[in-house]
Coordinates of C-alpha atoms and ligand atoms in Angstrom, one line a residue:
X1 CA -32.0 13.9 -8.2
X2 CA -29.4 11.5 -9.5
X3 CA -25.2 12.5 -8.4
X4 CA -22.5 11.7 -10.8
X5 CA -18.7 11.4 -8.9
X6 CA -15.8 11.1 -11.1
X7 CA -12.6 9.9 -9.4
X8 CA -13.6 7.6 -6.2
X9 CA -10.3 8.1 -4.3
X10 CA -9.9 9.9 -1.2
X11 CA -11.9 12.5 -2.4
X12 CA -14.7 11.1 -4.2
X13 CA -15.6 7.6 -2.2
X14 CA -16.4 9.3 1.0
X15 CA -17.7 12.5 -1.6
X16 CA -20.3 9.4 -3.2
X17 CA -20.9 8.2 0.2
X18 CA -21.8 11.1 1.8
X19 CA -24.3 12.0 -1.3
X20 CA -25.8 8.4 -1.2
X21 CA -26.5 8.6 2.5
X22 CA -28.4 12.0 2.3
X23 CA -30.6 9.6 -0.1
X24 CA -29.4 10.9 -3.5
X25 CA -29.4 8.4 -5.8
X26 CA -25.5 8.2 -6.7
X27 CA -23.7 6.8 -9.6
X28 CA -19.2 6.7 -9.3
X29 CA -17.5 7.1 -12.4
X30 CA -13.4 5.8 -12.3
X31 CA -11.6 4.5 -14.9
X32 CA -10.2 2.2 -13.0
X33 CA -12.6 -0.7 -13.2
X34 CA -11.0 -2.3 -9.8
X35 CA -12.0 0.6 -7.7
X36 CA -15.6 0.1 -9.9
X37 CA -15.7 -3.2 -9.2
X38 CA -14.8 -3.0 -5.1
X39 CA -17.4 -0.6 -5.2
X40 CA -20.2 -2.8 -6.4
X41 CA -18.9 -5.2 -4.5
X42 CA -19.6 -2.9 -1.1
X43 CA -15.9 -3.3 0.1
X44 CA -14.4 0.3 1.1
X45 CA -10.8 0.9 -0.1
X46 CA -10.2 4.5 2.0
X47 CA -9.5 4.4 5.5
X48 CA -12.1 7.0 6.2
X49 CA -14.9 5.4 4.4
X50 CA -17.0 3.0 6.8
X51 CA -17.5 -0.6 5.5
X52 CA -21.0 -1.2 6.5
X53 CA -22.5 2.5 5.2
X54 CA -20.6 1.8 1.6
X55 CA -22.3 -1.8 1.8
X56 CA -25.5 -1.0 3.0
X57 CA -25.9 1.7 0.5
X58 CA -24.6 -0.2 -2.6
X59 CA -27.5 -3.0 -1.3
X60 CA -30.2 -0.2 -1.2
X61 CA -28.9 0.7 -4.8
X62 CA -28.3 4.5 -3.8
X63 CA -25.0 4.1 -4.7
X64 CA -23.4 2.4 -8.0
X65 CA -20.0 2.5 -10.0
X66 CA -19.3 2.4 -13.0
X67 CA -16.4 3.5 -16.1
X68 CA -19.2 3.6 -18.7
X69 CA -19.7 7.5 -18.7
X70 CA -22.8 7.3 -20.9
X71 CA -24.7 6.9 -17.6
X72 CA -23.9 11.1 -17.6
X73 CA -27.1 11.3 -19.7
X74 CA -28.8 10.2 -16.5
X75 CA -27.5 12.4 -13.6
X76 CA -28.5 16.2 -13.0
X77 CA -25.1 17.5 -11.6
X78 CA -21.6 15.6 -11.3
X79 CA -18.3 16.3 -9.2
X80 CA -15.2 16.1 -10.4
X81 CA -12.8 14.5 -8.1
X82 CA -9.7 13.2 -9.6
X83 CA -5.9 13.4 -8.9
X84 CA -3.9 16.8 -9.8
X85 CA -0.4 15.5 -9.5
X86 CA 3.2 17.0 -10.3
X87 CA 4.7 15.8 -13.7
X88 CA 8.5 15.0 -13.2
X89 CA 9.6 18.6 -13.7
X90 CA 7.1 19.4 -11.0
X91 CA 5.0 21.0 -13.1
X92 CA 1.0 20.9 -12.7
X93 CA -0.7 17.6 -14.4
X94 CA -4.5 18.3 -15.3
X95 CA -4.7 15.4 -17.4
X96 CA -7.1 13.5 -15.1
X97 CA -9.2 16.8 -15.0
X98 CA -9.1 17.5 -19.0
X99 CA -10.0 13.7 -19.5
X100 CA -12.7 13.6 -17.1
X101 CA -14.4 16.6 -18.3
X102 CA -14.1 15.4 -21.9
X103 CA -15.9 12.2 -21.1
X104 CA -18.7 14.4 -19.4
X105 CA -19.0 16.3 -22.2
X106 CA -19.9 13.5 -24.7
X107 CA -22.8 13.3 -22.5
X108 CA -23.7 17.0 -21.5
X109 CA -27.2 17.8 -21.3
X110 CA -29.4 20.8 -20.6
X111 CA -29.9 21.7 -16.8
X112 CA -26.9 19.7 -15.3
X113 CA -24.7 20.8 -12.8
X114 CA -20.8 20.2 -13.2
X115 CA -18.6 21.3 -9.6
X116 CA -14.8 20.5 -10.0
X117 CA -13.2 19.4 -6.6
X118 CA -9.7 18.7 -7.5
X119 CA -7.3 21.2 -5.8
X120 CA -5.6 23.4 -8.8
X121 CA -4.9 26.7 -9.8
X122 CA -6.8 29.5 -10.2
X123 CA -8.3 29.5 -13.5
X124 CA -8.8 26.1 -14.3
X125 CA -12.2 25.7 -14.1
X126 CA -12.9 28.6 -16.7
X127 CA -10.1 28.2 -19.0
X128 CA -9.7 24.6 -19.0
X129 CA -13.4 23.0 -17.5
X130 CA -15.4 25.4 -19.2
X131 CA -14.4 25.8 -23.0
X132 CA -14.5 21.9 -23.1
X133 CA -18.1 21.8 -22.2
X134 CA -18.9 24.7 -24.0
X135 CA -17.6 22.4 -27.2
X136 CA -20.8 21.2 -27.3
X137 CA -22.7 24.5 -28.0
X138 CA -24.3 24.3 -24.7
X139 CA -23.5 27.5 -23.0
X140 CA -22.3 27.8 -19.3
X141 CA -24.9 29.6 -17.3
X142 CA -27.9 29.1 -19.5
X143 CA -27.9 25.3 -20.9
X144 CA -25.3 23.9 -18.1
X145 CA -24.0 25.1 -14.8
X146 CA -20.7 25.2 -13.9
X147 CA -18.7 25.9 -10.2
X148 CA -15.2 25.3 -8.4
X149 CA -15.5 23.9 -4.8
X150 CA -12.5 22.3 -2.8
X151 CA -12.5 19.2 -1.1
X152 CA -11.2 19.4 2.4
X153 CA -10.2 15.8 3.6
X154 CA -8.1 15.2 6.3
X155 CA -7.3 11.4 6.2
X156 CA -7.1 10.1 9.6
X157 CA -9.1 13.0 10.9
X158 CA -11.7 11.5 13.3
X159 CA -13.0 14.8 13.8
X160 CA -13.6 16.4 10.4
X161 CA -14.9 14.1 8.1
X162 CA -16.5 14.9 4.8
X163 CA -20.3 15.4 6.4
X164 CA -19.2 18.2 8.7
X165 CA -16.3 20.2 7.2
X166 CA -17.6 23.3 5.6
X167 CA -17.2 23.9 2.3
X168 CA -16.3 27.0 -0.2
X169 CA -18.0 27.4 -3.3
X170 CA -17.6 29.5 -6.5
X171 CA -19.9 29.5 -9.5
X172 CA -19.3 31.1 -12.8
X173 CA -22.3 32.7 -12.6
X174 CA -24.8 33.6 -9.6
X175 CA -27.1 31.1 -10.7
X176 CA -24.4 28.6 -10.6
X177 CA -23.0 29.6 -7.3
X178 CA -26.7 28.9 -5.9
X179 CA -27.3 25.6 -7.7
X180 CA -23.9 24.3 -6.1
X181 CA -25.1 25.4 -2.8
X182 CA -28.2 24.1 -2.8
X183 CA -26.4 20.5 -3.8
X184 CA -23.9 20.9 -0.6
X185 CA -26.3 22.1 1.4
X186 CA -28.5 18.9 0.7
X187 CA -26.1 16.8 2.0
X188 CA -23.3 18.2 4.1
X189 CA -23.8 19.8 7.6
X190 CA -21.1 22.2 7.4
X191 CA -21.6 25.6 6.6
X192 CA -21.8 26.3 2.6
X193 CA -19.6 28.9 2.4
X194 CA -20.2 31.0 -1.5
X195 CA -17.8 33.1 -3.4
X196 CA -18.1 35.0 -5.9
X197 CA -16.2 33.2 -8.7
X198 CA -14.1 30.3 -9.1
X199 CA -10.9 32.2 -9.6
X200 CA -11.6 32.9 -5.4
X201 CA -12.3 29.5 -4.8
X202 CA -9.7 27.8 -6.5
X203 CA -7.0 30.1 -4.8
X204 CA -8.8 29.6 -1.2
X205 CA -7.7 26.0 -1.4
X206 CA -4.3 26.8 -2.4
X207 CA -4.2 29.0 -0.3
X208 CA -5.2 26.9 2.9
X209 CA -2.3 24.5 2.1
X210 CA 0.2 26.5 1.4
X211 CA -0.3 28.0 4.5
X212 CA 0.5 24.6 6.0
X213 CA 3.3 24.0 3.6
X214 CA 4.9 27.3 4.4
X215 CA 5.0 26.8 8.0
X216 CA 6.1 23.3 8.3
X217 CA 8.9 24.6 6.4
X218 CA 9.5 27.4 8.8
X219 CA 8.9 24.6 12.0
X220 CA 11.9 22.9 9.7
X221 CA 14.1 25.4 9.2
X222 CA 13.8 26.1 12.9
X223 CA 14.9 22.7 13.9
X224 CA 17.8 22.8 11.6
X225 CA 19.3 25.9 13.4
X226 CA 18.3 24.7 16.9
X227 CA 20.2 21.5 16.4
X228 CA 23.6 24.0 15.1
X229 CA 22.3 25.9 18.3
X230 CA 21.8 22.9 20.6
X231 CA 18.3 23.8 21.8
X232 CA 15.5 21.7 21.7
X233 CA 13.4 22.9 18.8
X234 CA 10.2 20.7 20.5
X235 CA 10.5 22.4 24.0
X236 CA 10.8 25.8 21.9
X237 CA 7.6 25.2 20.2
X238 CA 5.7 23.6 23.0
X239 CA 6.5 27.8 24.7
X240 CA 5.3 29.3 21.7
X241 CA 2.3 27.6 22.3
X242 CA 2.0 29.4 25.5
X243 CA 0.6 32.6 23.6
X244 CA -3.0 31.9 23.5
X245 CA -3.2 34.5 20.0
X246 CA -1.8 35.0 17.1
X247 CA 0.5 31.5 17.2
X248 CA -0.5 28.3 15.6
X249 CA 2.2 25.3 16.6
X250 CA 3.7 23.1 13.5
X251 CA 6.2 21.1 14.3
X252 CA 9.4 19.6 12.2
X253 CA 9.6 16.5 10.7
X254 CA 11.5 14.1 8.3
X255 CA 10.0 15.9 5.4
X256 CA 6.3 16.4 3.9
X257 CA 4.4 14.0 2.6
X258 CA 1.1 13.5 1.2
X259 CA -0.7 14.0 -2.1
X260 CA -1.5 17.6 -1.3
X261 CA 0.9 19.8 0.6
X262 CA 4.2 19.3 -1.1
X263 CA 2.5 19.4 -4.3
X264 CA -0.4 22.5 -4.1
X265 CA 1.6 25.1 -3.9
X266 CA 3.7 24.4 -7.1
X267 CA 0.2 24.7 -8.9
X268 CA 0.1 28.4 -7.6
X269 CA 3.6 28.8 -8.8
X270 CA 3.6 27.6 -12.1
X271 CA -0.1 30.2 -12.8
X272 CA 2.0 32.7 -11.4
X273 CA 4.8 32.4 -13.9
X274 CA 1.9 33.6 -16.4
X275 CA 1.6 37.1 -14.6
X276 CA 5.3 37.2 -14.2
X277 CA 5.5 36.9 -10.7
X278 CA 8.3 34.3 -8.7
X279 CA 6.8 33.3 -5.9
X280 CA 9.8 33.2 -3.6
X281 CA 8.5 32.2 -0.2
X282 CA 7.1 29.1 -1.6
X283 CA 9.5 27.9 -3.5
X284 CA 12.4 28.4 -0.2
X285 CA 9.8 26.9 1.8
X286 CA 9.6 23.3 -0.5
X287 CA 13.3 23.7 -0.6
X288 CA 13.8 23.5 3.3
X289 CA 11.3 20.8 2.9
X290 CA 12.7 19.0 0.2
X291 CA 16.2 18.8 2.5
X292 CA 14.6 17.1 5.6
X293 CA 15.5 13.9 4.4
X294 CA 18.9 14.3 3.9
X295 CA 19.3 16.7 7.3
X296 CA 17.7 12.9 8.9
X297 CA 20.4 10.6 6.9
X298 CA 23.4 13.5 8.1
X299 CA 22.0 13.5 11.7
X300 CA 21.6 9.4 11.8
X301 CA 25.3 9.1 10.0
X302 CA 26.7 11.8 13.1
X303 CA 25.1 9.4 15.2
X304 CA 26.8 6.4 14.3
X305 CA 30.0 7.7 13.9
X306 CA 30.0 8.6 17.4
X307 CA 30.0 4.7 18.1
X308 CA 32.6 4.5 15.9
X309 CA 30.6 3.2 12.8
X310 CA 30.1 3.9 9.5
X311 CA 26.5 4.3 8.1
X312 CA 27.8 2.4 4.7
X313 CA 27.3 -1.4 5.9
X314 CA 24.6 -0.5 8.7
X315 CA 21.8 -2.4 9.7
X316 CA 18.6 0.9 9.8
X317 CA 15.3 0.0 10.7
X318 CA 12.9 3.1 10.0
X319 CA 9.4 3.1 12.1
X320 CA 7.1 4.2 9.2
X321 CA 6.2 4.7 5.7
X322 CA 2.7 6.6 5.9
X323 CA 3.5 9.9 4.9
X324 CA 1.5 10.8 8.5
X325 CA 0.5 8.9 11.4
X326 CA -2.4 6.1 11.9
X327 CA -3.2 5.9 8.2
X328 CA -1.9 3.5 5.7
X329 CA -0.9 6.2 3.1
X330 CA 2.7 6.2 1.7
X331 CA 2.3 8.7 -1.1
X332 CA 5.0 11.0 -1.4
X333 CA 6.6 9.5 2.3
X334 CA 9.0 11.7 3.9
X335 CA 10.3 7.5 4.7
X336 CA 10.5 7.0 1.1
X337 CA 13.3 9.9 0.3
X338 CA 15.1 9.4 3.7
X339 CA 15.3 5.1 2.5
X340 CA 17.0 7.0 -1.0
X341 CA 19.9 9.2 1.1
X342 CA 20.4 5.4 3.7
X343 CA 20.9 3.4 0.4
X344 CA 22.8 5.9 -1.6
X345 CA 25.5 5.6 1.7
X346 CA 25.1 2.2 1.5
X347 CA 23.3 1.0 4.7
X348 CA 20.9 -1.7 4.7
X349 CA 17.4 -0.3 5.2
X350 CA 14.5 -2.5 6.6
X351 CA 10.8 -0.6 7.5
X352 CA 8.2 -1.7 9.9
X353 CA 4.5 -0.6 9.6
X354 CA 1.6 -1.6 11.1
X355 CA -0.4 -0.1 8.4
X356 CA 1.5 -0.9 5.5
X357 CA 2.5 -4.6 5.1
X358 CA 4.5 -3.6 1.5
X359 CA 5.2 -1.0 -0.7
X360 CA 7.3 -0.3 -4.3
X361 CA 9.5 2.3 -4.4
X362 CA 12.2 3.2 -7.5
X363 CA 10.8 0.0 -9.0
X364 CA 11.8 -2.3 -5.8
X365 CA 8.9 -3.7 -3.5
X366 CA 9.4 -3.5 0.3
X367 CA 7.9 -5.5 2.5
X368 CA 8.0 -4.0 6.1
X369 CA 9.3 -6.0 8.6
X370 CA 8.0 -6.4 12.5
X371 CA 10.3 -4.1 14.3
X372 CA 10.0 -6.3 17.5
X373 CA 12.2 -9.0 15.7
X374 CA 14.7 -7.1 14.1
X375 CA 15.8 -4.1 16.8
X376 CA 18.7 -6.1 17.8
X377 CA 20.5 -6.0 14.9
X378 CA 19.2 -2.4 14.0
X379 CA 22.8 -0.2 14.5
X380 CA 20.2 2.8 14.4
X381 CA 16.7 2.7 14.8
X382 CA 15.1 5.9 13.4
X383 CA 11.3 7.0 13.6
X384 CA 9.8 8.7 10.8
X385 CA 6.7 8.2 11.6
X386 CA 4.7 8.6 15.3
X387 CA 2.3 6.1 14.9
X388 CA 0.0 5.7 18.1
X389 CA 0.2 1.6 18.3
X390 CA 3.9 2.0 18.2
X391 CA 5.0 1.0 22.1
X392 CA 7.7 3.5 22.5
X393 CA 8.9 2.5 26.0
X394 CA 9.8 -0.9 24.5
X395 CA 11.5 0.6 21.6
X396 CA 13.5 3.1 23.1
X397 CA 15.4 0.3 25.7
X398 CA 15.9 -2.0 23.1
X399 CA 16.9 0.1 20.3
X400 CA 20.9 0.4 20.4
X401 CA 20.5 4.0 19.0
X402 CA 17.3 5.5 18.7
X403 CA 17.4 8.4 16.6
X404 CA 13.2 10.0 16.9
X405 CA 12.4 13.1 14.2
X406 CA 8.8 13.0 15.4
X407 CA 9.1 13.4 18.9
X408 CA 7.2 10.5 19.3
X409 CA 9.1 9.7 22.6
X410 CA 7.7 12.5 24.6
X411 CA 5.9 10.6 26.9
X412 CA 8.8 8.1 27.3
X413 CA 9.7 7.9 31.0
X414 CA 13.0 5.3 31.0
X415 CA 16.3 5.9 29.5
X416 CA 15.6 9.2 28.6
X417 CA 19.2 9.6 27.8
X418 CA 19.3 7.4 24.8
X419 CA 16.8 9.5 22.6
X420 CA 17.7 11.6 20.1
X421 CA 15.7 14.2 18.5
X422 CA 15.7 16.0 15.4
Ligands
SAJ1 N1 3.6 17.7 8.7 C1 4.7 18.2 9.4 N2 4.5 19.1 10.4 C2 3.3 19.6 10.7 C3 2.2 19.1 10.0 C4 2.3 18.2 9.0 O1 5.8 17.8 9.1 O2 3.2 20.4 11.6 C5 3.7 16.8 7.6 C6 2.9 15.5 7.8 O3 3.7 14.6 8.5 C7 2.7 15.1 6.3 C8 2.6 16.4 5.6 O4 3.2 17.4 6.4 O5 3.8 14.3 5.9 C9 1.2 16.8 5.2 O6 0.4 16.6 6.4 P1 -1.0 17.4 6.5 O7 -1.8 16.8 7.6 O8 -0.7 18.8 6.6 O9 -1.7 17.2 5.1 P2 -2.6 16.0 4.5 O10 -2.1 15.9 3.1 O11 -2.7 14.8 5.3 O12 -4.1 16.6 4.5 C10 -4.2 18.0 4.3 C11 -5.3 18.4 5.2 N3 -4.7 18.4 6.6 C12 -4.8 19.3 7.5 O13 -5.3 20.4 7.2 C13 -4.4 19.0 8.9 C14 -5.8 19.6 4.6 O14 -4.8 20.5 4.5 C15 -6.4 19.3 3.3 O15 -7.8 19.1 3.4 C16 -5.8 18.1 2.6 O16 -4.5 18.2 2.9 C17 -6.1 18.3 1.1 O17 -6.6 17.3 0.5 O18 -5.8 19.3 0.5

């Protein structure tokens, strides 16, 4: 059988990859032709993806790229896999997922199988997917099959990678449920879990991260009231984790980050606005999110003052820009907004990263800096990200102030007394 992959991003290269190494014969569709053309050229562009598989199976010819999406004529089942952003009114973007499926339709034919993988709301797949590949007259569950089934990838996760995460799936009809199982099942380890529709799929996946985005904002608004409180939100949650049921630890941070957990759960409440229902929690939980930043900025200003300095004219390095530690993702960087709240009070921001040597932010690029030859002059040195390379001891003895919203410094054994923690 020949696999189509539309999108090769985080989701789709290691998706293609995967495919190509359970010896399908795989073709990636992007319409960007540098990510077709890194492709061909067997270089790997996502962290998780291993050089030498992507190579080796571009070599064999099990795995090709392309953006001409006549090649659809040729595949028997293709998986959607492209971006499902916020617009700037954070409402739900399914532009990629409308264009993508239009370009598969001009090329529909009977028998294949079409699985969308792109997180979204419940619904999308038959009100959106569906009536554009019906447009051709071929009918969904007779001529072409059609099913939702999330991707679950956890960058950076050593652990979980593609081949062995299990994986939900929901077909329009029974017959499409099955023929998407039978695909996964072919080529991933993990159990093939089916569902009845995609409506159950689709709303698993939200579901799974707004669980995540929900209780980060809970772990926040904890450390917000422990700092009024003067307890140590970390030692508070490190007890919790005593109870061996019914707790699962997340911890506070400078904010959330990421492509999928600030933005998932603003699908759900935007499909929810159609039944007439506000979804509260989620939207106070983005909200406490959302003020991270600024509770950082306020914390590393109190900080400053108490050395009898101003933030406006400060020298801040931040340690960080990935949006989470030990990958080279910036996408929606807690860093980003807290770099916003230091320049808006007029400090003087400079960003080390191991794994990000620049980035552009509101139009400006940054290149990050080695913090080794700039903590001297830092007046504040702030982590935002807990990076495993960073050497902590070092940093905390030569930072002047070292102001750590990661708890990065746990394991820190000299001058204790100069960390401060969210
Ligand atoms: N974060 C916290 N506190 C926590 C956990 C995370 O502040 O206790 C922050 C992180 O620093 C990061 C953001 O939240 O900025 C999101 O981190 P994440 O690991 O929850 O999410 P992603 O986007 O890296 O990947 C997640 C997957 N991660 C985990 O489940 C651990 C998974 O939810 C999905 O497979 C994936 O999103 C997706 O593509 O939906």
């Amino acid at each position: 059988a020949v696999i189509g992959v539309v999108g090769l991003g985080y989701v789709g290269l290691p998706l293609a990859v995967e495919k190509a190494k359970a010896g399908y014969k795989v073709i990636g569709f992007d319409v960007q032709d540098s990510k077709v053309k890194m492709v061909n050229q067997g270089h790997n562009y996502i962290g998780d993806v291993v050089d030498e598989e992507l190579s080796e199976l571009v070599k064999k010819g099990l795995l090709t790229a392309t953006t001409d999406f006549s090649f659809i004529k040729d595949v028997d089942c293709v998986a959607i896999a492209v971006p499902t952003p916020l617009d700037k009114f954070k409402q739900p973007d399914v532009s990629y997922i409308v264009n993508s499926t239009r370009d598969i339709a001009k090329y529909l034919h009977k028998g294949i199988l079409v699985v969308l993988e792109s997180t979204t709301y419940p619904g999308t797949t038959e009100e959106i997917v569906m009536p554009i590949l019906e447009e051709t007259g071929l009918k969904c569950g007779e001529d072409f099959y059609l099913a939702f089934s999330p991707e679950r990838v956890d960058p950076g996760n050593k652990q979980f990678k593609t081949k062995n995460t299990p994986k939900v799936v929901g077909g329009v009809t029974e017959d499409c449920t099955e023929l998407a199982a039978t695909l996964y099942g072919n080529v991933l380890e993990g159990e093939i879990f089916k569902v009845s529709s995609p409506k159950v799929a689709e709303m698993e996946k939200i579901l799974e991260n707004t669980f995540r985005h929900i209780n980060i904002g809970l772990a926040n608004e904890m450390a917000i009231l422990c700092k009024k409180m003067g307890i140590d939100v970390w030692e508070v949650i490190e007890a919790a984790k005593t109870k061996p049921y019914g707790f699962m630890a997340f911890y506070p941070g400078p904010g959330l980050g990421g492509h999928c957990i600030p933005l998932d759960p603003f699908y759900l409440t935007y499909k929810a606005r159609e039944f007439d229902y506000h979804t509260r929690l989620i939207e106070t939980a983005g909200e406490i999110n959302d003020f991270m930043p600024e509770f950082v900025v306020d914390n590393a200003m109190k900080l400053l003052n108490k050395e009898k300095k101003a933030l406006n004219g400060s020298k801040v390095l931040l340690l960080g820009v990935a949006y989470k530690k030990d990958i080279d993702d910036y996408r929606e960087s807690p860093t980003l907004k807290v770099i916003d709240h230091l320049e808006k009070n007029g400090a003087e921001v400079f960003v080390d990263d191991p794994y990000v040597a620049h980035f552009k932010h509101n139009g400006k690029i940054y290149e990050t800096i080695n913090w080794e030859s700039f903590i001297d002059e830092a007046d504040i040195v702030i982590i935002t990200t807990d990076h495993s390379c960073y050497d902590y001891e070092k940093i905390v003895e030569k930072a002047k102030i070292l102001y750590d919203t990661r708890n990065a410094t746990k394991n820190v054994i000299n001058n204790r007394e100069k960390i401060y923690k969210l």
